[in-house]
XYZ file of C-alpha atoms in Angstrom:
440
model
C 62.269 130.507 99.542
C 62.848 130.270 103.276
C 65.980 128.671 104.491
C 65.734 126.652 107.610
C 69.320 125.421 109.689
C 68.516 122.031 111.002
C 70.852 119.558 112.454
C 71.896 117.151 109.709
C 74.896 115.299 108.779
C 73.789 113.014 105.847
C 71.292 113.852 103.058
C 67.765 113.203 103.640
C 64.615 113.370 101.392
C 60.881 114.194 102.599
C 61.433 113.881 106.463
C 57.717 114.715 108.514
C 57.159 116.503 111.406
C 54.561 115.744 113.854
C 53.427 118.263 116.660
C 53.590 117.915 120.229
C 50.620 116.838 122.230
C 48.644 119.497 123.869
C 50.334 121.008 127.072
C 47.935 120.888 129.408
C 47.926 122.136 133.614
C 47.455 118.335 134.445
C 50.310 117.448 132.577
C 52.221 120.132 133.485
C 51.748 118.715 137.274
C 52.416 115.419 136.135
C 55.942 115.467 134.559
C 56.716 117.144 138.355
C 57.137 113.531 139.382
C 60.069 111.359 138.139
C 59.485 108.908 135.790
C 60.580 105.295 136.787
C 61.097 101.788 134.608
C 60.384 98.599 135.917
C 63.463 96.226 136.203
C 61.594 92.445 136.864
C 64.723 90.644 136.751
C 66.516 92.838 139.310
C 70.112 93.595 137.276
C 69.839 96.768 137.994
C 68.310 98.163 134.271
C 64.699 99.291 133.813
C 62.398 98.381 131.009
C 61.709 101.630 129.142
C 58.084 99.866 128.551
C 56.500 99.685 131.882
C 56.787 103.082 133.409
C 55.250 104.647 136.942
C 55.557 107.945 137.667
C 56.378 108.988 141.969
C 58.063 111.238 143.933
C 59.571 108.153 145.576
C 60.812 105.328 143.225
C 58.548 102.713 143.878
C 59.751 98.702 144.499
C 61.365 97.119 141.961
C 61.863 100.290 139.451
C 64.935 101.745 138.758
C 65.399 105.091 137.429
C 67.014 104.100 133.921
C 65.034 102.545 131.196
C 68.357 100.752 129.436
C 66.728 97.199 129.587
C 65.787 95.856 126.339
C 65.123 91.924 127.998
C 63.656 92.539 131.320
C 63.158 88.603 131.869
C 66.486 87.959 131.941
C 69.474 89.573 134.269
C 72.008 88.607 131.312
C 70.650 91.058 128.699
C 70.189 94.364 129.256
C 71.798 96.917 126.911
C 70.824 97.707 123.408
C 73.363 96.016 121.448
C 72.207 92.800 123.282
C 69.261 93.318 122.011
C 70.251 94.257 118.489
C 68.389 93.320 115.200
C 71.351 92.012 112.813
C 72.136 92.242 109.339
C 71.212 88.509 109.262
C 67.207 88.813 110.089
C 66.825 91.866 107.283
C 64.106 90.465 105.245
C 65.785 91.298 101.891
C 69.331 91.710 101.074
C 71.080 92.882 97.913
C 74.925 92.542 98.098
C 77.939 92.781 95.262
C 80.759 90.795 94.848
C 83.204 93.697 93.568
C 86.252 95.404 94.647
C 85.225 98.791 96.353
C 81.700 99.105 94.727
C 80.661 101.146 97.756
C 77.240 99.882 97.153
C 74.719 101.358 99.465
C 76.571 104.584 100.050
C 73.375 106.573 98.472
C 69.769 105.161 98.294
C 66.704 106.411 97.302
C 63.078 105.427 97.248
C 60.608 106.156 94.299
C 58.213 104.725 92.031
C 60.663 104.262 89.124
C 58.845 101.414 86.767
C 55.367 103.101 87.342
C 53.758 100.548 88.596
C 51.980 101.918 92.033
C 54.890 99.838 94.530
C 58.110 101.503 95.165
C 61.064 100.899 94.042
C 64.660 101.337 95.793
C 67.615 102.839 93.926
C 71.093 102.043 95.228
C 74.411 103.783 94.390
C 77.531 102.211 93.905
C 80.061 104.707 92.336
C 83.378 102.177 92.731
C 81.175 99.429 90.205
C 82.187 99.329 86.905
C 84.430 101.272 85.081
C 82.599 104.570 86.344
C 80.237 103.898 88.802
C 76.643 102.446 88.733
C 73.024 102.799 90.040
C 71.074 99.921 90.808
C 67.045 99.229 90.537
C 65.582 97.236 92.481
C 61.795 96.567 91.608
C 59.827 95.895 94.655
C 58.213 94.532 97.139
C 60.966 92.113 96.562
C 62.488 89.421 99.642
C 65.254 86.983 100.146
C 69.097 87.609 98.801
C 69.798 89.377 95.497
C 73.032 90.105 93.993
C 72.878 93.818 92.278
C 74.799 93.075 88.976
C 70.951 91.225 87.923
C 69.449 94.106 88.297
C 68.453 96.798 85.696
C 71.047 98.949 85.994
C 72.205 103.314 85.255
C 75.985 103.085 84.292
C 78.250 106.007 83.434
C 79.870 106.097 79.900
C 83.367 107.733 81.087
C 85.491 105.935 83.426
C 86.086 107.497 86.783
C 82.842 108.914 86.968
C 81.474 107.532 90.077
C 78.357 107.813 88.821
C 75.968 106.898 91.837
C 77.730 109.297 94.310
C 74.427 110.697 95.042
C 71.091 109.682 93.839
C 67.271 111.075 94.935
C 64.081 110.189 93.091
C 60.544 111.398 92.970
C 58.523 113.635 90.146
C 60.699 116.113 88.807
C 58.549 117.670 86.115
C 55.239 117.260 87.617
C 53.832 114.376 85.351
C 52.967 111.813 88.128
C 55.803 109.672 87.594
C 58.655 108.951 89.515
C 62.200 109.824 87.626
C 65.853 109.678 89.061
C 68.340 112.357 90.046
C 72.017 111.202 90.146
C 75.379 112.688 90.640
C 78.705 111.358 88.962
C 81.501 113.609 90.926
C 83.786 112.061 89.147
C 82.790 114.278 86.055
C 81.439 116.957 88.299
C 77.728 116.246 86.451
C 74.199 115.702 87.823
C 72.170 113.324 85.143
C 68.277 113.463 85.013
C 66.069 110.333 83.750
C 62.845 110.650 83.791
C 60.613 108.056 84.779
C 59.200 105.106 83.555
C 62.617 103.801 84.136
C 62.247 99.914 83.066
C 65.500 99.068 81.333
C 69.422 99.632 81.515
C 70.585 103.005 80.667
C 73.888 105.203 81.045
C 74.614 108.348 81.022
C 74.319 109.260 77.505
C 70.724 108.597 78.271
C 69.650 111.245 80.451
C 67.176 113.596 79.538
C 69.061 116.399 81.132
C 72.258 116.837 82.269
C 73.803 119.575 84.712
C 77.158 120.343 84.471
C 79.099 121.879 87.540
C 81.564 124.528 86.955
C 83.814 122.657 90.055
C 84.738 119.647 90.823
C 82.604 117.828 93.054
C 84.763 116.096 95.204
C 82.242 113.825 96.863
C 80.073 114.057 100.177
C 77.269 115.501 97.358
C 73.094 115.386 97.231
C 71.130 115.179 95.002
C 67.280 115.478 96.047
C 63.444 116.006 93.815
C 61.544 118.159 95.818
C 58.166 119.858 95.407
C 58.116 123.861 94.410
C 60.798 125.679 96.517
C 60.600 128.734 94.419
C 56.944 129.122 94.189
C 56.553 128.725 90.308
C 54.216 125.560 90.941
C 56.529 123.252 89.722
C 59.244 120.568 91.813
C 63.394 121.197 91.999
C 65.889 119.789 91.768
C 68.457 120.579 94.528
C 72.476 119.513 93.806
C 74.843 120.379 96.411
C 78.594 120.547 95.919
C 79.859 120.760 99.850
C 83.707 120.766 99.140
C 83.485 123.469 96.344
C 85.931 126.564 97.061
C 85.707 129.795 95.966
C 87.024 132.816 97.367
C 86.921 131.114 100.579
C 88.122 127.444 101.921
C 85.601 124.547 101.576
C 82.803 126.677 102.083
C 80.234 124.577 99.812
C 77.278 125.709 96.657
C 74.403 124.535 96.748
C 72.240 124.545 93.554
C 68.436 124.433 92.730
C 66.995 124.212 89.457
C 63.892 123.230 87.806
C 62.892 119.668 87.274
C 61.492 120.294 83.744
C 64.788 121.153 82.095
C 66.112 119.333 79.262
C 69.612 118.465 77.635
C 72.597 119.835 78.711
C 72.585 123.017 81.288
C 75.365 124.735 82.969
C 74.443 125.092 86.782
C 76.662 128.449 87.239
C 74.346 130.135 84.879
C 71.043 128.023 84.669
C 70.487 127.533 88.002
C 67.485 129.117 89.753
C 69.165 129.920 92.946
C 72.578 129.344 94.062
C 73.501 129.250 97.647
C 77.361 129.618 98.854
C 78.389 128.573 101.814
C 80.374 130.756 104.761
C 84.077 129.569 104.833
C 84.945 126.031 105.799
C 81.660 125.606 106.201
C 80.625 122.827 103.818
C 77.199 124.115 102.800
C 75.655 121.175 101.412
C 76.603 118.359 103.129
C 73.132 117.995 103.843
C 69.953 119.074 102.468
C 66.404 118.043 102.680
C 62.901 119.815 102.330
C 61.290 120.942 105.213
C 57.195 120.858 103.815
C 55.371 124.062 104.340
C 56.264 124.562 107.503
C 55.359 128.260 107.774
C 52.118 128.266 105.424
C 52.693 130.281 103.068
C 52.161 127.432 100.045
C 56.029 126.936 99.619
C 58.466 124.316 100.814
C 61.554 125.011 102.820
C 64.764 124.069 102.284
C 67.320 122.552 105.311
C 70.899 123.071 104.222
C 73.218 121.747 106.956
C 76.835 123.513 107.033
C 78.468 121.884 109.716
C 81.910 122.966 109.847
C 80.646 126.851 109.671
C 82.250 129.134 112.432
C 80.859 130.892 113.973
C 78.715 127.791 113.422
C 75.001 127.965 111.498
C 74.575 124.760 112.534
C 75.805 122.872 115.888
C 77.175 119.386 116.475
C 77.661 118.642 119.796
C 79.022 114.924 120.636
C 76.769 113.663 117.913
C 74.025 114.210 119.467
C 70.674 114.553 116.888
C 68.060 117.272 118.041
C 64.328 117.637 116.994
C 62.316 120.459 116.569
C 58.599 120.859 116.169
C 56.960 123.368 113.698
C 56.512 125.668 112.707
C 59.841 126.613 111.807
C 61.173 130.449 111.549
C 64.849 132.462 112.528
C 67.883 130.929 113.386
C 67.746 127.723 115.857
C 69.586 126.081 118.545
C 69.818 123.557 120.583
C 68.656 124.664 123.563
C 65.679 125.196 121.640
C 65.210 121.509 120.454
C 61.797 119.472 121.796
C 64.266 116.590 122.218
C 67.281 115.403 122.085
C 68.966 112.122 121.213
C 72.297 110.933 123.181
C 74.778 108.600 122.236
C 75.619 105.734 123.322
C 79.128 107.047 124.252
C 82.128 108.910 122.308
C 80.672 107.405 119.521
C 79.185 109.896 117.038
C 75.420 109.953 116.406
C 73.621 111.730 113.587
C 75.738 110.401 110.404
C 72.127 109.843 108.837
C 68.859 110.886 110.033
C 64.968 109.973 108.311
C 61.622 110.139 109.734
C 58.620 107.900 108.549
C 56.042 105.396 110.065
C 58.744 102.284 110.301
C 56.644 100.028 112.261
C 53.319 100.897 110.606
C 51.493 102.824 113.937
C 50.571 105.791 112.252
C 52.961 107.985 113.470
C 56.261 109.390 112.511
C 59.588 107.635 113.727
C 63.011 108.930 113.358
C 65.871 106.503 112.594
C 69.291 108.131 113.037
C 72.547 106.690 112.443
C 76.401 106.168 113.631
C 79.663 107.545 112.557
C 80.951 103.857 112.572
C 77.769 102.178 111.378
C 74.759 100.674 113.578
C 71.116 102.491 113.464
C 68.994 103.044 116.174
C 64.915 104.046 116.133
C 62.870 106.180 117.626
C 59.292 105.377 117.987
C 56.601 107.872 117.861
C 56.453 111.150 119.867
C 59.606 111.798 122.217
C 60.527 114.553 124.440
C 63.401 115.798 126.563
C 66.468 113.523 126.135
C 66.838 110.336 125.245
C 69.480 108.172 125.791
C 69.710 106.010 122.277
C 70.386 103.082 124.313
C 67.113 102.313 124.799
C 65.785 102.371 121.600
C 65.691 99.476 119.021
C 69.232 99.001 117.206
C 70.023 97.355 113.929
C 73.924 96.312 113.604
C 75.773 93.986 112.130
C 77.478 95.512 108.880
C 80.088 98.325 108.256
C 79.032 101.591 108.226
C 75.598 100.423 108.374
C 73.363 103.730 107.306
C 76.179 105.498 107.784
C 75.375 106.899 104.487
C 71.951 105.819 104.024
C 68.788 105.736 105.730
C 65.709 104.935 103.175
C 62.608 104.548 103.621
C 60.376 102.594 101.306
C 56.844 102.879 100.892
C 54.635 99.904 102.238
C 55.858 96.990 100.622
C 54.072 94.582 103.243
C 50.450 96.102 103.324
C 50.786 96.772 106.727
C 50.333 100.249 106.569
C 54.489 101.149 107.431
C 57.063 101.950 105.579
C 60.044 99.521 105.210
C 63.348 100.599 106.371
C 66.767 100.489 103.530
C 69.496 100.598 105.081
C 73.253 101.097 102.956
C 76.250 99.060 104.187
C 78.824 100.441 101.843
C 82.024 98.723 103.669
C 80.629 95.187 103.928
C 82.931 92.843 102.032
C 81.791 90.483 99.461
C 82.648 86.736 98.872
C 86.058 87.463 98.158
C 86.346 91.457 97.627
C 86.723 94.224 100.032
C 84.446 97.033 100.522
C 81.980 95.802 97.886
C 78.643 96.971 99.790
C 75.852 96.001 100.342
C 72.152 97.253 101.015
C 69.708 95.518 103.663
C 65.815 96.058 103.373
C 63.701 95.231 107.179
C 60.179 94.794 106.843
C 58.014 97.321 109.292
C 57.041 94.267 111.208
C 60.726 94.410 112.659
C 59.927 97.256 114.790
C 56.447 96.068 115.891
């Protein structure tokens, strides 16, 4: 099973690459001559929309595309220009002390009924944390406690502290993968998942021989180990072994049953270098080499000498084929921030605003996401790009997205808000759902 390094901070599931256009000898001349933005209402700020190309800059372009109103001098950078919290077309919030709601999400079919569904962790809700279903397509404002609900049966749990979703044992329906690192356990339920359950429910459960300590994943991926069947991959980033904080990762098949002990019924176990933090992300790759196997991305980003680079929080992209060890330099593009501000907390890629082709949505340390649309190259300066703020920590945690709800042929976007306060608690959470027509 090839292992790919990757830049990621956050866990991600299913993330698509698309390939570069063909590099031809006319474009090759063409990207010679500076690219220039039109600024109409003369502040000084181009609009990254209307574009000429010159030697020279033409009249009335600038050389910065950072406008995101070019009919108005007033407006011109991207938090002016922000979608907020309050247009999400669906909302689910909690009104309970330090539910953390929205710190994992995960997309899936979970009642079986052909529309996804969006599970939401909350590990501070209830006596030992809880996982949320919402049914979809679903609009307006729900609270989460009417919702069918997976609830731990220990207290401290924090059940919900990761969660992933998608077939695990290859039967066509969607089940649920989520951690509790309170009890340093992984619980499977497989799908149809219609009513309220809790842990004593599962159909499997792994337990970890170390404490989890948070910062976990838990994904359902297709066959990484090329026995035709999907994984399961757990990751433990703050485990310590011989060395400091150097992370385990965990893969085992999704057809187990009852109780297993990962340190001896795991399929593969991966340990990180020391103080690295293997695990602290992990997503599959796809068959990015061929060879009828997915890959597996493990991010370890506090390795030295370091597997995998973070430089000012800026997010890189690569196109595949994938093979060897990567690096920056060697990224198709790259994606700035906006200042000191770190960028790259969370990163996904689908078809947000329903175009046909991929989009990447990547995330602050401090909350507020930002969207890429479509094909980029070189760098990009993420203050041009559509933002969604409004919320703490918003995605900081969570980027989901959520197959077509709308029938417009995009994927909605979920975005976790675990440190919004509720009516009259702090930190409750909260988890807001934008239609693709937001970004179109």
């Amino acid at each position: 099973m090839p292992i790919v390094a990757v830049i990621l901070i956050a866990c991600s599931s299913d993330p698509s690459l698309r390939s570069a256009p063909p590099l031809s000898a006319e474009r090759v001349i063409h990207d010679h001559y500076r690219l220039w933005y039109r600024d109409s209402d003369a502040d000084g700020h181009g609009d990254p929309t209307v574009t000429r190309r010159g030697l020279v800059r033409p009249d009335g372009y600038v050389a910065n595309a950072t406008d995101c109103d070019d009919g108005n001098a007033d407006i011109f950078r991207s938090e002016d220009c922000a979608i907020s919290v309050a247009e999400a077309d669906l909302t689910i919030g909690i009104d309970e002390e330090d539910a953390r709601l929205g710190e994992r999400t995960a997309s899936a079919d979970l009642d079986a009924d052909g529309v996804a569904d969006l599970a939401m962790g909350a590990y501070g809700s209830g006596t030992g944390g809880t996982v949320y279903l919402l049914y979809g397509p679903a609009s307006g404002s729900l609270m989460a406690t009417d919702l069918v609900s997976l609830s731990a049966t220990s207290t401290y749990a924090h059940l919900g502290s990761a969660v992933g979703a998608g077939d695990a044992n290859g039967d066509a329906l969607d089940d649920l993968l989520v951690a509790a690192d309170g009890d340093s356990e992984f619980y499977l339920f497989l799908g149809p998942v219609t009513a309220d359950r809790t842990t004593s429910d599962a159909d499997a459960e792994f337990v970890a021989p170390i404490d989890l300590l948070g910062g976990e994943c838990a994904d359902i991926t297709h066959d990484l180990d090329g026995d035709g069947g999907p994984d399961l991959v757990m990751t433990a980033p703050y485990y310590s072994s011989s060395a400091s904080w150097n992370g385990t990762v965990y893969v085992a098949g999704g057809t187990a049953s009852g109780t297993l002990d990962l340190s001896s019924d795991a399929t593969y176990t991966f340990t990180g270098p020391s103080y690295g933090e293997l695990g602290r992300a992990a997503a599959e790759m796809g068959d990015t080499n061929g060879d009828g196997i997915a890959e597996l991305a493990l991010a370890a980003p506090y390795a030295y000498p370091p597997r995998v680079y973070i430089v000012r929080g800026a997010v890189f992209g690569y196109l595949g084929p994938l093979s060897g060890m990567i690096y920056p330099p060697d990224a198709s593009v790259r994606w700035e921030p906006r200042n000191t501000i770190l960028l790259g907390a969370a990163v996904s890629a689908d078809d947000f605003d329903g175009d046909g082709a991929q989009d990447v949505a990547m995330s602050e340390e401090d909350g507020g996401v930002f969207v890429q649309p479509g094909y980029a190259t070189g760098v990009v300066d993420v203050a041009t790009l559509v933002q969604f703020s409004g919320a703490a920590y918003l995605g900081r945690e969570a980027i989901t997205p959520v197959p077509d709800w709308t029938g417009d042929g995009g994927s909605e976007l979920a975005l976790g808000a675990r440190g919004v306060d509720g009516a009259s608690t702090e930190d409750a959470g909260a988890v807001y759902v934008f239609f693709s027509e937001s970004l179109q």
